[in-house]
Amino acid sequence: MDKLIKLFEDVARLWSKYSSFYLDGMKNTLILALVATAIGCVIGLVCGVLNTIPYSKNDNIIKRFFLALIRVLVRIYVEVFRGTPMVLQAVFIFYGLPYFTDNAMRFDDLWTAAILIVSINTGAYMAESVRGGIISIDPGQTEGAKAIGMTHVQTMTNVILPQALRNIMPQIGNNFIINVKDTSVMFIIGFTEFFAFHRYITGVNMLYFPSAAIEMIGYLTMTLLASFLLRWVEKLMDGSSSYELVQVDSLTMSAGNYSHPGKPFAEQNKEKKHLFRGRKRGEQDE
Amino acid sequence: MSEQILEVKHLSKNFGKNQVLKDIDFTVNKGDTISIIGASGSGKSTLLRCINLLETPTAGEIWYRGKNVADRKVKAHEYRSHVGMVFQSFNLFNNLTVLENCIVGQRKVLKKSKQEAKETAMYYLDKVGMAPYINARPRQLSGGQKQRVAIARALAMNPEVLLFDEPTSALDPEMVGEVLAVMQQLAQEGMTMLVVTHEMAFARDVSSRVVYMNDGVICEQGSPADVFGNPQKQETKDFLARFRNT
């Protein structure tokens, strides 16, 4: 119990002194994760879509060659960036570019470097998710679209991708949450995200455990918030679970239910209105 | 003679070593309602899918308006917009509402205005009795309702021929009637239709021509009265006898 009280005291002390650092770190972490996930999704979407363009033996050789080439390139990209640790990729790219170009190309801005590295990494995972999302859609959907004369692009944009994107939403959320946590390795290139401040603060006062407690709570808050938001977005995408019956459709309305104001037809009008109401309330007609 | 719309010449289709269609010759005239009957695996659906180029024919020609559409140079999607297709499993777009299902093709393929597309869609949805359900999504409809929407979607493209690939085979028995009624009405209005079906009553009563397929070839064809009343080939007799027994 004493220990817990002491922990609370230490946490409170740290927080009162360094809260602006922690909050700043959280802000940086969230921005980096959000931007990099978004860019990663775009990269993944492009790779996934390019990767699933169908081709058959009947297509001409140039088209087949290019599509095969694209598939190989995407495959290499995915395998390399999915198969190596992000912390190493960060070092590799951040120090590798100036090394190879004799400092002609280097990152003056840590944000650019961090966003680039995390985006490329996310894109590799998303490429596979998008591909999976596209091939998981029932082939009947494609056939239905083709049967009314849609081209491959039209089929993709109007029918397949909206459904595929809905299906990979949990995967996008997964990647975002992973990014919130895994951007912590960006301290290696000096990027000041949430975890980097932990290293900085504990370097000054040695309160490792209380600071780690703050970090744990901070990360958990961010990821729980993200989970909650993602569920909400998914619900929005699903649309309403019920639908309105349109009892009287617009075409019959325009001609049939007009009642002329005026005396001679007063009686008739009443009757018509009555009929109309009865029809609206009654069951839908065949 | 009525105008000829489609002519299939020497059509063959192989799946690997398995020859599913063997040298099929076949014509469709305007206003025809042709029922294609035959046992499962006899190549009925494959014939229909070849006509719509959903399967690429291995050999042979399909002539439509003076063009051989089986030729690689012809753009398949352009041709398909003139040939509607209704599938066994409906294939409505799950991400769109009933109305949007009937509009999207008109907007994107035929480039119609929003208003015009909506009016056409409403006209055909009303015709199949689905106008009250325009805001529903496919997952909220019964099988029969889905199929009626699928028919409206095909009709909204104003096709010259409508292909039906076993439109009632995936339906519960009590829903078969509503779909067949719509099809019968279309036939009476002079729509050119090609129907692969196991509904022998429909083939007998509604169609103008019956085609019996067996083992990848057209075994016998003629008026319903001839094929059902006086079949010439032994295979046809056996097939029809089997149907009467069940």
Short mmCIF file of C-alpha atoms in Angstrom, two decimals:
data_model
loop_
_atom_site.label_atom_id
_atom_site.label_comp_id
_atom_site.label_asym_id
_atom_site.label_seq_id
_atom_site.Cartn_x
_atom_site.Cartn_y
_atom_site.Cartn_z
CA MET A 1 0.00 0.00 0.00
CA ASP A 2 2.82 2.37 0.91
CA LYS A 3 4.41 1.59 -2.41
CA LEU A 4 1.22 2.45 -4.27
CA ILE A 5 0.90 5.74 -2.45
CA LYS A 6 4.52 6.48 -3.24
CA LEU A 7 3.91 5.64 -6.88
CA PHE A 8 0.98 8.02 -6.97
CA GLU A 9 3.07 10.74 -5.38
CA ASP A 10 5.88 10.21 -7.86
CA VAL A 11 3.52 10.15 -10.81
CA ALA A 12 1.88 13.33 -9.57
CA ARG A 13 5.27 14.96 -9.13
CA LEU A 14 6.40 13.96 -12.60
CA TRP A 15 3.15 15.05 -14.13
CA SER A 16 3.11 18.46 -12.46
CA LYS A 17 6.64 19.08 -13.63
CA TYR A 18 6.65 17.50 -17.08
CA SER A 19 3.02 17.31 -18.17
CA SER A 20 3.65 19.60 -21.12
CA PHE A 21 6.42 17.25 -22.33
CA TYR A 22 4.24 14.18 -22.04
CA LEU A 23 1.31 15.87 -23.75
CA ASP A 24 3.56 17.16 -26.48
CA GLY A 25 4.89 13.62 -27.00
CA MET A 26 1.39 12.22 -27.18
CA LYS A 27 0.46 14.85 -29.71
CA ASN A 28 3.46 14.02 -31.88
CA THR A 29 2.80 10.30 -31.60
CA LEU A 30 -0.83 10.70 -32.61
CA ILE A 31 -0.08 12.99 -35.53
CA LEU A 32 2.69 10.71 -36.79
CA ALA A 33 0.53 7.58 -36.45
CA LEU A 34 -2.46 9.22 -38.09
CA VAL A 35 -0.63 10.74 -41.04
CA ALA A 36 1.55 7.68 -41.62
CA THR A 37 -1.44 5.32 -41.44
CA ALA A 38 -3.34 7.45 -43.93
CA ILE A 39 -0.43 7.58 -46.37
CA GLY A 40 0.24 3.90 -45.77
CA CYS A 41 -3.38 3.13 -46.65
CA VAL A 42 -3.05 5.02 -49.91
CA ILE A 43 0.16 3.15 -50.76
CA GLY A 44 -1.51 -0.13 -49.83
CA LEU A 45 -4.60 0.69 -51.85
CA VAL A 46 -2.57 1.50 -54.95
CA CYS A 47 -0.45 -1.65 -54.57
CA GLY A 48 -3.46 -3.84 -53.84
CA VAL A 49 -5.46 -2.52 -56.79
CA LEU A 50 -2.52 -2.80 -59.21
CA ASN A 51 -1.81 -6.25 -57.91
CA THR A 52 -5.29 -7.56 -58.69
CA ILE A 53 -5.71 -6.31 -62.26
CA PRO A 54 -6.77 -9.47 -64.07
CA TYR A 55 -4.99 -10.61 -67.20
CA SER A 56 -5.31 -13.70 -69.32
CA LYS A 57 -3.37 -15.47 -72.02
CA ASN A 58 -5.44 -13.63 -74.61
CA ASP A 59 -4.19 -10.18 -73.63
CA ASN A 60 -1.35 -8.68 -75.60
CA ILE A 61 2.19 -9.29 -74.50
CA ILE A 62 2.99 -5.72 -73.39
CA LYS A 63 0.04 -5.56 -71.03
CA ARG A 64 0.89 -8.97 -69.62
CA PHE A 65 4.54 -8.01 -69.16
CA PHE A 66 3.72 -4.81 -67.30
CA LEU A 67 1.16 -6.43 -65.04
CA ALA A 68 3.55 -9.26 -64.23
CA LEU A 69 6.31 -6.72 -63.54
CA ILE A 70 4.04 -4.75 -61.19
CA ARG A 71 3.18 -7.90 -59.28
CA VAL A 72 6.84 -8.79 -58.84
CA LEU A 73 7.75 -5.26 -57.68
CA VAL A 74 4.89 -5.12 -55.18
CA ARG A 75 5.83 -8.58 -53.94
CA ILE A 76 9.44 -7.49 -53.31
CA TYR A 77 8.33 -4.29 -51.57
CA VAL A 78 5.93 -6.16 -49.31
CA GLU A 79 8.39 -8.91 -48.40
CA VAL A 80 11.26 -6.52 -47.64
CA PHE A 81 9.34 -4.04 -45.51
CA ARG A 82 7.17 -6.62 -43.79
CA GLY A 83 10.15 -8.82 -43.11
CA THR A 84 12.50 -6.37 -41.40
CA PRO A 85 12.10 -4.46 -38.11
CA MET A 86 10.90 -0.88 -38.46
CA VAL A 87 13.61 0.35 -36.10
CA LEU A 88 16.20 -0.97 -38.54
CA GLN A 89 14.37 0.46 -41.55
CA ALA A 90 14.46 3.83 -39.82
CA VAL A 91 18.22 3.67 -39.31
CA PHE A 92 18.75 2.24 -42.78
CA ILE A 93 16.85 4.97 -44.58
CA PHE A 94 17.72 7.88 -42.30
CA TYR A 95 21.47 7.27 -42.40
CA GLY A 96 21.57 5.33 -45.67
CA LEU A 97 20.38 8.10 -47.96
CA PRO A 98 23.05 10.67 -46.97
CA TYR A 99 25.66 7.88 -46.97
CA PHE A 100 24.94 6.89 -50.56
CA THR A 101 24.43 10.37 -51.95
CA ASP A 102 27.32 12.05 -50.14
CA ASN A 103 24.89 14.13 -48.09
CA ALA A 104 23.16 15.39 -51.25
CA MET A 105 19.99 13.77 -50.00
CA ARG A 106 19.36 13.85 -46.31
CA PHE A 107 16.53 14.53 -43.99
CA ASP A 108 16.64 18.04 -42.61
CA ASP A 109 13.24 17.56 -41.10
CA LEU A 110 12.70 14.68 -38.68
CA TRP A 111 8.97 14.74 -39.36
CA THR A 112 9.50 13.96 -43.04
CA ALA A 113 11.81 11.10 -42.20
CA ALA A 114 9.51 9.63 -39.55
CA ILE A 115 6.39 9.91 -41.68
CA LEU A 116 8.17 8.40 -44.68
CA ILE A 117 9.48 5.42 -42.76
CA VAL A 118 6.25 4.60 -40.93
CA SER A 119 4.17 5.11 -44.11
CA ILE A 120 6.30 2.76 -46.16
CA ASN A 121 6.14 0.18 -43.43
CA THR A 122 2.36 0.50 -43.06
CA GLY A 123 1.91 0.43 -46.82
CA ALA A 124 3.59 -2.97 -47.01
CA TYR A 125 1.08 -4.44 -44.58
CA MET A 126 -1.86 -2.63 -46.14
CA ALA A 127 -0.97 -3.83 -49.65
CA GLU A 128 -1.65 -7.36 -48.53
CA SER A 129 -4.78 -6.36 -46.60
CA VAL A 130 -6.24 -4.57 -49.62
CA ARG A 131 -5.41 -7.49 -51.89
CA GLY A 132 -7.10 -9.81 -49.44
CA GLY A 133 -10.08 -7.47 -49.21
CA ILE A 134 -10.50 -7.39 -52.97
CA ILE A 135 -10.23 -11.13 -53.55
CA SER A 136 -12.59 -11.82 -50.65
CA ILE A 137 -15.49 -10.13 -52.49
CA ASP A 138 -17.78 -12.68 -54.11
CA PRO A 139 -16.86 -13.09 -57.82
CA GLY A 140 -20.59 -12.74 -58.50
CA GLN A 141 -20.29 -9.03 -57.72
CA THR A 142 -17.74 -8.63 -60.50
CA GLU A 143 -19.88 -10.68 -62.88
CA GLY A 144 -22.96 -8.63 -62.05
CA ALA A 145 -21.05 -5.44 -62.83
CA LYS A 146 -19.54 -6.84 -66.01
CA ALA A 147 -22.94 -8.06 -67.16
CA ILE A 148 -24.29 -4.51 -67.26
CA GLY A 149 -21.30 -3.41 -69.30
CA MET A 150 -18.96 -1.95 -66.69
CA THR A 151 -15.24 -1.83 -67.36
CA HIS A 152 -12.72 -3.13 -64.84
CA VAL A 153 -12.13 0.39 -63.48
CA GLN A 154 -15.86 1.09 -63.14
CA THR A 155 -16.40 -2.26 -61.47
CA MET A 156 -13.61 -1.53 -59.02
CA THR A 157 -14.63 1.99 -58.06
CA ASN A 158 -18.39 1.44 -57.89
CA VAL A 159 -18.76 -2.09 -56.63
CA ILE A 160 -15.67 -3.89 -55.40
CA LEU A 161 -13.61 -1.25 -53.57
CA PRO A 162 -16.47 0.14 -51.45
CA GLN A 163 -17.13 -3.38 -50.20
CA ALA A 164 -13.47 -4.30 -49.88
CA LEU A 165 -12.68 -1.13 -47.93
CA ARG A 166 -15.51 -1.83 -45.53
CA ASN A 167 -14.13 -5.32 -44.98
CA ILE A 168 -10.59 -4.11 -44.30
CA MET A 169 -11.64 -1.36 -41.89
CA PRO A 170 -10.73 -3.55 -38.87
CA GLN A 171 -7.35 -4.06 -40.50
CA ILE A 172 -6.84 -0.32 -40.98
CA GLY A 173 -7.72 0.15 -37.32
CA ASN A 174 -5.26 -2.56 -36.40
CA ASN A 175 -2.52 -0.79 -38.29
CA PHE A 176 -3.33 2.54 -36.71
CA ILE A 177 -3.12 1.09 -33.21
CA ILE A 178 0.09 -0.72 -34.06
CA ASN A 179 1.47 2.57 -35.37
CA VAL A 180 0.53 4.46 -32.21
CA LYS A 181 2.65 2.00 -30.27
CA ASP A 182 5.41 1.22 -32.75
CA THR A 183 6.25 4.81 -33.59
CA SER A 184 8.04 4.62 -30.23
CA VAL A 185 11.04 3.20 -32.09
CA MET A 186 11.42 6.52 -33.91
CA PHE A 187 13.47 7.79 -30.95
CA ILE A 188 16.33 6.06 -32.77
CA ILE A 189 16.49 8.88 -35.30
CA GLY A 190 15.80 11.50 -32.64
CA PHE A 191 12.13 12.00 -33.32
CA THR A 192 10.44 13.31 -30.15
CA GLU A 193 7.36 11.17 -29.78
CA PHE A 194 5.77 10.05 -26.52
CA PHE A 195 8.34 7.43 -25.59
CA ALA A 196 11.28 9.69 -26.47
CA PHE A 197 10.15 12.05 -23.70
CA HIS A 198 10.15 9.16 -21.26
CA ARG A 199 13.80 8.60 -22.07
CA TYR A 200 14.53 12.28 -21.77
CA ILE A 201 12.68 12.76 -18.47
CA THR A 202 14.06 9.65 -16.79
CA GLY A 203 17.52 10.69 -17.90
CA VAL A 204 17.13 13.74 -15.69
CA ASN A 205 15.55 12.30 -12.55
CA MET A 206 15.80 8.47 -12.67
CA LEU A 207 12.09 7.96 -11.87
CA TYR A 208 11.87 5.07 -14.34
CA PHE A 209 8.88 3.25 -12.99
CA PRO A 210 6.56 6.21 -12.34
CA SER A 211 7.34 7.59 -15.76
CA ALA A 212 6.70 4.19 -17.34
CA ALA A 213 3.36 4.12 -15.54
CA ILE A 214 2.44 7.44 -17.11
CA GLU A 215 3.52 6.11 -20.50
CA MET A 216 1.47 2.96 -20.10
CA ILE A 217 -1.63 4.93 -19.19
CA GLY A 218 -0.97 7.38 -22.01
CA TYR A 219 -0.59 4.71 -24.69
CA LEU A 220 -3.60 2.81 -23.43
CA THR A 221 -5.71 5.97 -23.51
CA MET A 222 -4.71 6.66 -27.10
CA THR A 223 -5.32 3.12 -28.33
CA LEU A 224 -8.64 2.73 -26.50
CA LEU A 225 -9.81 6.00 -27.96
CA ALA A 226 -8.76 4.81 -31.42
CA SER A 227 -10.61 1.50 -30.99
CA PHE A 228 -13.74 3.30 -29.93
CA LEU A 229 -13.61 5.72 -32.86
CA LEU A 230 -13.00 2.91 -35.34
CA ARG A 231 -16.03 0.95 -34.15
CA TRP A 232 -18.07 4.06 -34.58
CA VAL A 233 -16.80 4.61 -38.12
CA GLU A 234 -17.56 0.99 -39.00
CA LYS A 235 -21.10 1.41 -37.76
CA LEU A 236 -21.48 4.53 -39.88
CA MET A 237 -20.23 2.66 -42.93
CA ASP A 238 -22.72 -0.15 -42.43
CA GLY A 239 -25.60 2.27 -42.76
CA SER A 240 -29.01 1.85 -41.27
CA SER A 241 -30.09 -1.68 -40.43
CA SER A 242 -33.69 -0.90 -41.35
CA TYR A 243 -35.25 0.77 -44.34
CA GLU A 244 -38.32 2.82 -45.14
CA LEU A 245 -40.98 1.38 -47.36
CA VAL A 246 -42.00 3.85 -50.00
CA GLN A 247 -45.68 3.09 -50.10
CA VAL A 248 -46.71 5.36 -52.92
CA ASP A 249 -43.97 5.77 -55.44
CA SER A 250 -43.33 9.11 -57.05
CA LEU A 251 -44.56 8.11 -60.50
CA THR A 252 -48.12 7.29 -59.50
CA MET A 253 -48.20 10.25 -57.14
CA SER A 254 -47.54 12.79 -59.86
CA ALA A 255 -50.56 11.77 -61.86
CA GLY A 256 -53.06 10.13 -59.61
CA ASN A 257 -53.41 11.91 -56.33
CA TYR A 258 -53.93 15.47 -57.36
CA SER A 259 -57.15 16.94 -56.10
CA HIS A 260 -58.40 20.09 -57.71
CA PRO A 261 -59.55 22.77 -55.28
CA GLY A 262 -63.00 24.10 -56.12
CA LYS A 263 -66.63 23.69 -55.35
CA PRO A 264 -68.03 21.40 -58.00
CA PHE A 265 -65.69 18.63 -57.05
CA ALA A 266 -65.76 19.17 -53.31
CA GLU A 267 -67.53 15.92 -52.56
CA GLN A 268 -65.37 13.99 -54.91
CA ASN A 269 -62.25 15.48 -53.43
CA LYS A 270 -63.15 14.28 -49.99
CA GLU A 271 -63.66 10.85 -51.29
CA LYS A 272 -60.36 10.86 -53.13
CA LYS A 273 -58.49 12.05 -50.09
CA HIS A 274 -60.13 9.37 -48.08
CA LEU A 275 -59.12 6.76 -50.57
CA PHE A 276 -55.60 8.02 -50.64
CA ARG A 277 -55.27 7.86 -46.91
CA GLY A 278 -56.71 4.40 -46.85
CA ARG A 279 -54.22 3.26 -49.42
CA LYS A 280 -51.31 4.75 -47.59
CA ARG A 281 -52.25 3.06 -44.37
CA GLY A 282 -53.14 -0.24 -46.01
CA GLU A 283 -50.73 -2.84 -47.21
CA GLN A 284 -48.65 -2.12 -50.25
CA ASP A 285 -50.38 -3.16 -53.42
CA GLU A 286 -48.98 -5.59 -55.93
CA MET B 1 -39.20 -13.26 -90.81
CA SER B 2 -38.30 -11.36 -87.71
CA GLU B 3 -34.96 -9.68 -87.31
CA GLN B 4 -32.05 -11.80 -86.26
CA ILE B 5 -30.21 -10.49 -83.20
CA LEU B 6 -27.64 -13.10 -82.30
CA GLU B 7 -26.06 -15.83 -84.31
CA VAL B 8 -23.77 -18.37 -82.70
CA LYS B 9 -21.60 -20.32 -85.12
CA HIS B 10 -19.52 -23.40 -84.34
CA LEU B 11 -19.10 -22.37 -80.71
CA SER B 12 -16.85 -24.57 -78.58
CA LYS B 13 -15.65 -24.18 -75.02
CA ASN B 14 -13.06 -26.27 -73.24
CA PHE B 15 -12.21 -26.24 -69.57
CA GLY B 16 -8.81 -27.90 -69.71
CA LYS B 17 -9.32 -31.22 -71.44
CA ASN B 18 -13.03 -31.19 -70.74
CA GLN B 19 -15.02 -30.03 -73.75
CA VAL B 20 -18.19 -28.49 -72.38
CA LEU B 21 -19.61 -27.07 -75.60
CA LYS B 22 -19.15 -28.88 -78.88
CA ASP B 23 -19.70 -26.97 -82.11
CA ILE B 24 -22.92 -25.18 -81.20
CA ASP B 25 -24.95 -23.40 -83.89
CA PHE B 26 -27.76 -21.27 -82.67
CA THR B 27 -29.72 -18.17 -83.63
CA VAL B 28 -31.84 -15.74 -81.65
CA ASN B 29 -34.50 -13.66 -83.39
CA LYS B 30 -36.10 -10.52 -82.06
CA GLY B 31 -39.00 -11.27 -79.76
CA ASP B 32 -38.00 -14.88 -79.18
CA THR B 33 -38.38 -16.43 -75.76
CA ILE B 34 -36.06 -19.38 -75.89
CA SER B 35 -35.91 -21.89 -73.06
CA ILE B 36 -32.75 -23.95 -72.80
CA ILE B 37 -33.36 -27.16 -70.92
CA GLY B 38 -31.20 -30.15 -70.16
CA ALA B 39 -29.54 -32.06 -67.36
CA SER B 40 -26.96 -30.47 -65.06
CA GLY B 41 -23.55 -30.37 -66.73
CA SER B 42 -24.98 -30.42 -70.22
CA GLY B 43 -23.46 -27.00 -70.98
CA LYS B 44 -26.57 -24.80 -70.75
CA SER B 45 -25.10 -22.21 -68.39
CA THR B 46 -21.75 -22.24 -70.17
CA LEU B 47 -23.52 -21.47 -73.44
CA LEU B 48 -25.24 -18.51 -71.83
CA ARG B 49 -22.03 -17.28 -70.21
CA CYS B 50 -20.20 -17.58 -73.53
CA ILE B 51 -22.90 -15.53 -75.24
CA ASN B 52 -22.30 -12.79 -72.66
CA LEU B 53 -18.52 -13.30 -72.94
CA LEU B 54 -18.24 -14.00 -69.21
CA GLU B 55 -16.49 -17.10 -70.49
CA THR B 56 -14.18 -16.72 -73.44
CA PRO B 57 -15.18 -19.20 -76.16
CA THR B 58 -12.39 -21.58 -77.16
CA ALA B 59 -13.51 -21.51 -80.78
CA GLY B 60 -16.36 -20.24 -82.88
CA GLU B 61 -18.11 -16.99 -83.60
CA ILE B 62 -20.87 -14.96 -81.98
CA TRP B 63 -22.40 -12.47 -84.38
CA TYR B 64 -24.20 -9.44 -83.03
CA ARG B 65 -25.20 -6.57 -85.33
CA GLY B 66 -22.73 -7.52 -88.02
CA LYS B 67 -19.83 -7.93 -85.62
CA ASN B 68 -18.18 -11.07 -84.37
CA VAL B 69 -18.01 -10.27 -80.67
CA ALA B 70 -15.98 -13.37 -79.89
CA ASP B 71 -13.17 -11.60 -81.69
CA ARG B 72 -10.62 -10.23 -79.26
CA LYS B 73 -10.67 -6.78 -80.83
CA VAL B 74 -14.30 -6.14 -79.90
CA LYS B 75 -14.65 -4.48 -76.52
CA ALA B 76 -16.52 -6.94 -74.38
CA HIS B 77 -17.93 -4.34 -71.97
CA GLU B 78 -19.53 -2.37 -74.78
CA TYR B 79 -21.24 -5.45 -76.16
CA ARG B 80 -22.35 -6.57 -72.71
CA SER B 81 -24.25 -3.34 -72.13
CA HIS B 82 -26.63 -4.46 -74.91
CA VAL B 83 -27.04 -7.96 -73.51
CA GLY B 84 -28.56 -8.15 -70.05
CA MET B 85 -27.97 -11.04 -67.73
CA VAL B 86 -29.84 -12.32 -64.70
CA PHE B 87 -27.91 -14.73 -62.50
CA GLN B 88 -28.90 -17.68 -60.37
CA SER B 89 -27.37 -16.00 -57.32
CA PHE B 90 -28.79 -12.53 -58.14
CA ASN B 91 -25.41 -10.74 -57.86
CA LEU B 92 -26.95 -7.48 -56.70
CA PHE B 93 -24.36 -4.96 -55.57
CA ASN B 94 -24.31 -5.35 -51.81
CA ASN B 95 -22.95 -1.86 -51.15
CA LEU B 96 -25.85 -0.13 -52.91
CA THR B 97 -29.55 0.23 -52.27
CA VAL B 98 -32.18 -1.22 -54.59
CA LEU B 99 -32.58 2.06 -56.45
CA GLU B 100 -28.82 2.65 -56.71
CA ASN B 101 -28.41 -0.88 -58.07
CA CYS B 102 -30.68 0.02 -60.96
CA ILE B 103 -29.10 3.44 -61.50
CA VAL B 104 -25.36 2.82 -61.33
CA GLY B 105 -25.12 1.09 -64.72
CA GLN B 106 -27.18 3.73 -66.50
CA ARG B 107 -25.08 6.51 -64.98
CA LYS B 108 -21.63 5.00 -65.47
CA VAL B 109 -22.07 2.94 -68.62
CA LEU B 110 -24.83 4.71 -70.53
CA LYS B 111 -23.84 8.14 -69.11
CA LYS B 112 -27.45 9.12 -68.51
CA SER B 113 -28.42 12.06 -66.35
CA LYS B 114 -29.31 11.42 -62.73
CA GLN B 115 -32.95 12.33 -63.27
CA GLU B 116 -33.36 10.21 -66.39
CA ALA B 117 -31.64 7.23 -64.80
CA LYS B 118 -33.86 7.48 -61.77
CA GLU B 119 -37.03 7.65 -63.82
CA THR B 120 -36.04 4.62 -65.88
CA ALA B 121 -35.08 2.72 -62.75
CA MET B 122 -38.38 3.58 -61.06
CA TYR B 123 -40.32 2.52 -64.14
CA TYR B 124 -38.79 -0.95 -64.17
CA LEU B 125 -38.79 -1.35 -60.40
CA ASP B 126 -42.47 -0.55 -60.47
CA LYS B 127 -42.95 -3.11 -63.23
CA VAL B 128 -41.41 -5.89 -61.13
CA GLY B 129 -43.31 -4.71 -58.07
CA MET B 130 -40.26 -3.56 -56.13
CA ALA B 131 -40.91 0.19 -56.16
CA PRO B 132 -41.74 0.30 -52.43
CA TYR B 133 -38.34 -1.16 -51.57
CA ILE B 134 -36.06 1.33 -53.31
CA ASN B 135 -34.31 2.29 -50.06
CA ALA B 136 -33.64 -1.29 -48.98
CA ARG B 137 -30.28 -2.97 -49.29
CA PRO B 138 -29.91 -6.39 -50.92
CA ARG B 139 -29.21 -8.11 -47.59
CA GLN B 140 -32.62 -6.98 -46.36
CA LEU B 141 -34.59 -8.62 -49.19
CA SER B 142 -35.87 -12.13 -49.77
CA GLY B 143 -34.52 -14.20 -52.65
CA GLY B 144 -37.51 -13.58 -54.88
CA GLN B 145 -37.35 -9.85 -54.24
CA LYS B 146 -33.62 -9.79 -54.99
CA GLN B 147 -34.18 -11.57 -58.27
CA ARG B 148 -36.93 -9.15 -59.27
CA VAL B 149 -34.57 -6.24 -58.54
CA ALA B 150 -31.89 -7.99 -60.60
CA ILE B 151 -34.35 -8.22 -63.50
CA ALA B 152 -35.18 -4.52 -63.14
CA ARG B 153 -31.47 -3.70 -63.05
CA ALA B 154 -30.93 -5.59 -66.31
CA LEU B 155 -33.99 -4.02 -67.94
CA ALA B 156 -32.95 -0.51 -66.94
CA MET B 157 -29.98 -0.86 -69.27
CA ASN B 158 -32.50 -1.27 -72.11
CA PRO B 159 -30.86 -4.43 -73.46
CA GLU B 160 -31.72 -6.06 -76.73
CA VAL B 161 -31.54 -9.54 -75.33
CA LEU B 162 -31.97 -10.67 -71.76
CA LEU B 163 -30.18 -13.81 -70.61
CA PHE B 164 -31.50 -15.70 -67.59
CA ASP B 165 -29.15 -18.21 -65.99
CA GLU B 166 -31.41 -20.45 -63.91
CA PRO B 167 -33.14 -17.47 -62.34
CA THR B 168 -35.33 -19.49 -59.99
CA SER B 169 -32.97 -22.30 -58.99
CA ALA B 170 -31.75 -20.56 -55.83
CA LEU B 171 -35.23 -19.59 -54.68
CA ASP B 172 -37.54 -21.14 -52.13
CA PRO B 173 -40.51 -22.78 -53.87
CA GLU B 174 -42.99 -20.12 -52.79
CA MET B 175 -40.87 -17.39 -54.37
CA VAL B 176 -40.47 -19.02 -57.76
CA GLY B 177 -43.91 -17.85 -58.84
CA GLU B 178 -43.30 -14.13 -58.42
CA VAL B 179 -40.15 -14.25 -60.55
CA LEU B 180 -41.72 -16.41 -63.26
CA ALA B 181 -44.72 -14.08 -63.39
CA VAL B 182 -42.42 -11.14 -64.13
CA MET B 183 -40.62 -13.16 -66.81
CA GLN B 184 -43.88 -14.24 -68.38
CA GLN B 185 -45.01 -10.63 -68.56
CA LEU B 186 -41.75 -9.65 -70.25
CA ALA B 187 -42.14 -12.43 -72.78
CA GLN B 188 -45.65 -11.27 -73.60
CA GLU B 189 -44.39 -7.73 -74.13
CA GLY B 190 -41.99 -8.99 -76.77
CA MET B 191 -38.71 -8.91 -74.84
CA THR B 192 -36.11 -11.15 -76.46
CA MET B 193 -35.15 -13.65 -73.80
CA LEU B 194 -32.86 -16.64 -73.45
CA VAL B 195 -33.74 -18.66 -70.39
CA VAL B 196 -31.77 -21.54 -68.94
CA THR B 197 -34.27 -23.22 -66.70
CA HIS B 198 -35.43 -26.32 -64.89
CA GLU B 199 -38.99 -25.01 -64.77
CA MET B 200 -40.55 -27.24 -67.39
CA ALA B 201 -43.96 -25.61 -67.05
CA PHE B 202 -42.42 -22.24 -67.89
CA ALA B 203 -40.55 -23.70 -70.85
CA ARG B 204 -43.73 -25.32 -72.14
CA ASP B 205 -46.17 -22.48 -71.58
CA VAL B 206 -44.21 -19.28 -72.05
CA SER B 207 -41.37 -19.87 -74.47
CA SER B 208 -41.62 -19.66 -78.24
CA ARG B 209 -38.80 -22.13 -78.75
CA VAL B 210 -37.33 -24.87 -76.60
CA VAL B 211 -33.73 -26.01 -76.91
CA TYR B 212 -32.76 -29.31 -75.34
CA MET B 213 -29.05 -29.63 -74.65
CA ASN B 214 -27.28 -32.85 -73.87
CA ASP B 215 -23.57 -33.40 -73.34
CA GLY B 216 -22.43 -30.13 -74.88
CA VAL B 217 -24.52 -30.27 -78.04
CA ILE B 218 -27.96 -29.03 -78.98
CA CYS B 219 -29.80 -32.32 -79.14
CA GLU B 220 -33.19 -31.09 -80.22
CA GLN B 221 -34.99 -27.79 -80.66
CA GLY B 222 -38.38 -26.65 -81.79
CA SER B 223 -41.66 -25.27 -80.59
CA PRO B 224 -42.70 -26.26 -77.07
CA ALA B 225 -45.51 -28.33 -78.49
CA ASP B 226 -43.09 -30.34 -80.63
CA VAL B 227 -40.36 -30.83 -78.04
CA PHE B 228 -42.66 -31.63 -75.15
CA GLY B 229 -45.47 -33.29 -77.09
CA ASN B 230 -43.59 -35.18 -79.72
CA PRO B 231 -39.86 -35.45 -78.98
CA GLN B 232 -37.89 -37.02 -81.81
CA LYS B 233 -34.67 -38.07 -80.08
CA GLN B 234 -34.39 -40.82 -77.52
CA GLU B 235 -32.31 -38.59 -75.18
CA THR B 236 -35.04 -35.97 -75.13
CA LYS B 237 -37.68 -38.58 -74.38
CA ASP B 238 -35.60 -39.98 -71.52
CA PHE B 239 -34.92 -36.51 -70.09
CA LEU B 240 -38.57 -35.50 -70.18
CA ALA B 241 -39.69 -38.83 -68.77
CA ARG B 242 -37.32 -38.36 -65.83
CA PHE B 243 -38.88 -34.98 -65.19
CA ARG B 244 -42.39 -36.33 -65.24
CA ASN B 245 -41.49 -39.00 -62.73
CA THR B 246 -40.13 -36.63 -60.15
#
